[in-house]
């Protein structure tokens, strides 16, 4: 099916010349969390609320610290049990 948007302006594809939308808008503030889950029961043992959404993932090590990066540039370490 042919796209008919912006036909009066020369077609739909003009990079950097027009903006036809945007990302989703969320009226409420978004937060992130770091959760410790018992893999045998599925029970959440610890739930830490973060000031920003966690977009970086987490790194767990054999020595039990868990590292996460934050949107404001911080890197924090957390004990896996607490």
Coordinates of N, CA and C in Angstrom, one line a residue:
X1 N 0.8 -1.2 0.0 CA 0.0 0.0 0.0 C 0.9 1.2 0.0
X2 N 0.6 2.2 -0.9 CA 1.4 3.4 -1.0 C 1.1 4.3 0.2
X3 N 2.1 4.9 0.8 CA 1.8 5.9 1.9 C 1.5 7.2 1.3
X4 N 0.4 7.8 1.7 CA -0.1 9.1 1.1 C 0.2 10.3 2.0
X5 N 1.0 10.1 3.1 CA 1.3 11.2 4.0 C 2.1 12.3 3.3
X6 N 1.9 13.5 3.5 CA 2.7 14.6 3.1 C 2.8 14.7 1.5
X7 N 1.8 14.2 0.8 CA 1.8 14.2 -0.6 C 1.8 15.6 -1.1
X8 N 1.1 16.5 -0.4 CA 1.1 17.9 -0.8 C 2.5 18.6 -0.6
X9 N 3.4 18.0 0.1 CA 4.7 18.6 0.4 C 5.8 17.8 -0.3
X10 N 5.5 16.9 -1.2 CA 6.5 16.2 -1.9 C 6.8 14.8 -1.5
X11 N 5.9 14.3 -0.7 CA 6.1 12.9 -0.2 C 6.5 12.7 1.2
X12 N 6.5 11.5 1.7 CA 6.7 11.3 3.1 C 8.2 11.3 3.6
X13 N 9.2 11.3 2.7 CA 10.6 11.1 3.1 C 11.4 12.4 2.8
X14 N 11.6 13.1 3.9 CA 12.5 14.3 3.8 C 13.3 14.4 5.1
X15 N 14.4 13.6 5.2 CA 15.1 13.6 6.5 C 15.6 14.9 6.9
X16 N 15.5 15.2 8.2 CA 15.9 16.5 8.8 C 15.1 17.7 8.3
X17 N 14.1 17.5 7.6 CA 13.3 18.7 7.1 C 11.9 18.8 7.8
X18 N 11.4 17.7 8.3 CA 10.1 17.7 9.0 C 10.1 16.7 10.1
X19 N 9.3 17.1 11.1 CA 9.1 16.2 12.2 C 7.6 15.8 12.3
X20 N 7.3 14.6 12.1 CA 5.9 14.1 12.0 C 5.4 13.4 13.2
X21 N 6.1 13.5 14.3 CA 5.6 12.8 15.5 C 6.6 12.9 16.6
X22 N 6.6 11.9 17.5 CA 7.5 11.9 18.6 C 7.4 10.6 19.4
X23 N 8.1 10.6 20.5 CA 8.1 9.4 21.3 C 6.9 9.5 22.2
X24 N 6.6 8.4 23.0 CA 5.5 8.4 23.9 C 5.6 9.4 25.0
X25 N 4.5 10.0 25.4 CA 4.5 10.9 26.5 C 4.0 10.3 27.7
X26 N 4.7 10.4 28.8 CA 4.3 9.8 30.1 C 4.0 11.0 31.1
X27 N 2.8 11.2 31.5 CA 2.5 12.3 32.4 C 3.1 12.1 33.8
X28 N 3.3 10.9 34.2 CA 3.9 10.6 35.5 C 5.4 10.3 35.4
X29 N 6.1 10.6 36.5 CA 7.5 10.3 36.5 C 7.8 8.8 36.5
X30 N 8.8 8.4 35.7 CA 9.2 7.0 35.6 C 10.3 6.7 36.6
X31 N 10.3 5.6 37.3 CA 11.3 5.2 38.2 C 11.8 3.8 37.7
X32 N 12.9 3.4 38.3 CA 13.4 2.1 38.0 C 13.5 1.2 39.3
X33 N 13.9 0.0 39.1 CA 14.1 -0.8 40.3 C 15.1 -1.9 40.1
X34 N 15.7 -2.3 41.2 CA 16.6 -3.4 41.2 C 16.1 -4.4 42.1
X35 N 15.8 -5.6 41.6 CA 15.1 -6.7 42.4 C 16.0 -7.9 42.6
X36 N 16.0 -8.5 43.8 CA 16.6 -9.8 44.0 C 15.5 -10.8 44.1
X37 N 15.6 -11.8 43.2 CA 14.5 -12.8 43.2 C 15.1 -14.2 43.5
X38 N 14.5 -15.0 44.3 CA 14.9 -16.3 44.6 C 14.5 -17.2 43.4
X39 N 15.5 -17.8 42.7 CA 15.2 -18.5 41.5 C 14.5 -19.8 41.7
X40 N 14.5 -20.4 42.9 CA 13.8 -21.6 43.2 C 12.3 -21.4 43.5
X41 N 12.0 -20.3 44.1 CA 10.6 -20.0 44.4 C 9.9 -18.9 43.6
X42 N 10.8 -18.0 43.0 CA 10.2 -16.9 42.3 C 9.9 -15.7 43.2
X43 N 10.1 -15.9 44.5 CA 9.8 -14.8 45.5 C 10.8 -13.7 45.4
X44 N 10.3 -12.4 45.4 CA 11.1 -11.2 45.4 C 11.6 -11.0 46.8
X45 N 12.9 -11.1 47.0 CA 13.6 -11.0 48.3 C 13.8 -9.5 48.7
X46 N 14.3 -8.7 47.7 CA 14.7 -7.3 47.9 C 14.2 -6.5 46.7
X47 N 13.7 -5.3 46.9 CA 13.2 -4.5 45.8 C 13.7 -3.1 46.2
X48 N 14.7 -2.6 45.4 CA 15.2 -1.2 45.6 C 14.7 -0.3 44.5
X49 N 14.1 0.8 44.9 CA 13.5 1.8 44.0 C 14.7 2.7 43.6
X50 N 14.8 2.9 42.2 CA 15.8 3.8 41.7 C 15.2 5.1 41.2
X51 N 15.9 6.2 41.3 CA 15.4 7.5 40.9 C 15.2 7.6 39.4
X52 N 15.9 6.8 38.6 CA 15.7 6.9 37.1 C 15.4 5.5 36.6
X53 N 14.7 5.4 35.4 CA 14.6 4.0 34.8 C 15.9 3.4 34.6
X54 N 16.0 2.1 34.9 CA 17.3 1.4 34.7 C 17.4 0.9 33.2
X55 N 18.2 1.6 32.5 CA 18.3 1.3 31.0 C 19.6 0.6 30.8
X56 N 20.4 0.3 31.8 CA 21.7 -0.2 31.6 C 21.8 -1.7 31.9
X57 N 20.9 -2.3 32.6 CA 21.0 -3.7 33.0 C 21.8 -3.7 34.3
X58 N 22.2 -4.9 34.7 CA 22.9 -5.1 35.9 C 24.0 -6.2 35.7
X59 N 25.1 -6.0 36.5 CA 26.2 -7.0 36.4 C 26.4 -7.6 37.8
X60 N 26.1 -8.9 37.9 CA 26.3 -9.7 39.1 C 27.6 -10.4 39.1
X61 N 28.4 -10.4 40.2 CA 29.7 -11.1 40.2 C 29.6 -12.2 41.2
X62 N 30.6 -13.1 41.1 CA 30.7 -14.3 42.0 C 30.9 -13.8 43.5
X63 N 31.5 -12.7 43.7 CA 31.7 -12.2 45.1 C 30.5 -11.6 45.7
X64 N 29.4 -11.6 45.1 CA 28.1 -11.1 45.5 C 27.8 -9.6 45.3
X65 N 28.7 -8.8 44.9 CA 28.2 -7.4 44.6 C 27.5 -7.4 43.2
X66 N 26.5 -6.5 43.1 CA 25.8 -6.3 41.9 C 26.0 -4.8 41.5
X67 N 26.4 -4.5 40.3 CA 26.7 -3.2 39.8 C 25.7 -2.8 38.8
X68 N 25.2 -1.5 38.9 CA 24.3 -0.9 38.0 C 24.8 0.5 37.6
X69 N 24.5 0.9 36.4 CA 24.8 2.2 36.0 C 23.5 3.0 35.9
X70 N 23.6 4.3 36.2 CA 22.4 5.2 36.2 C 22.5 6.2 35.1
X71 N 21.3 6.8 34.8 CA 21.2 7.7 33.7 C 22.0 9.0 34.0
X72 N 22.2 9.3 35.3 CA 22.9 10.5 35.6 C 24.5 10.3 35.6
X73 N 24.9 9.1 35.2 CA 26.4 8.9 35.1 C 27.0 8.1 36.3
X74 N 26.2 7.9 37.3 CA 26.7 7.2 38.5 C 26.8 5.7 38.2
X75 N 27.8 5.0 38.9 CA 27.9 3.6 38.9 C 27.8 3.2 40.4
X76 N 26.8 2.3 40.7 CA 26.6 2.0 42.1 C 26.8 0.5 42.3
X77 N 27.3 0.1 43.5 CA 27.5 -1.3 43.9 C 26.5 -1.7 45.0
X78 N 25.9 -2.9 44.9 CA 24.9 -3.3 45.9 C 25.2 -4.7 46.3
X79 N 24.9 -5.0 47.6 CA 25.1 -6.4 48.1 C 23.9 -7.2 47.5
X80 N 24.2 -8.4 47.0 CA 23.2 -9.2 46.4 C 22.2 -9.7 47.4
X81 N 22.6 -9.8 48.6 CA 21.6 -10.4 49.7 C 20.8 -9.3 50.3
X82 N 21.2 -8.1 50.3 CA 20.4 -7.0 51.0 C 20.0 -5.9 50.0

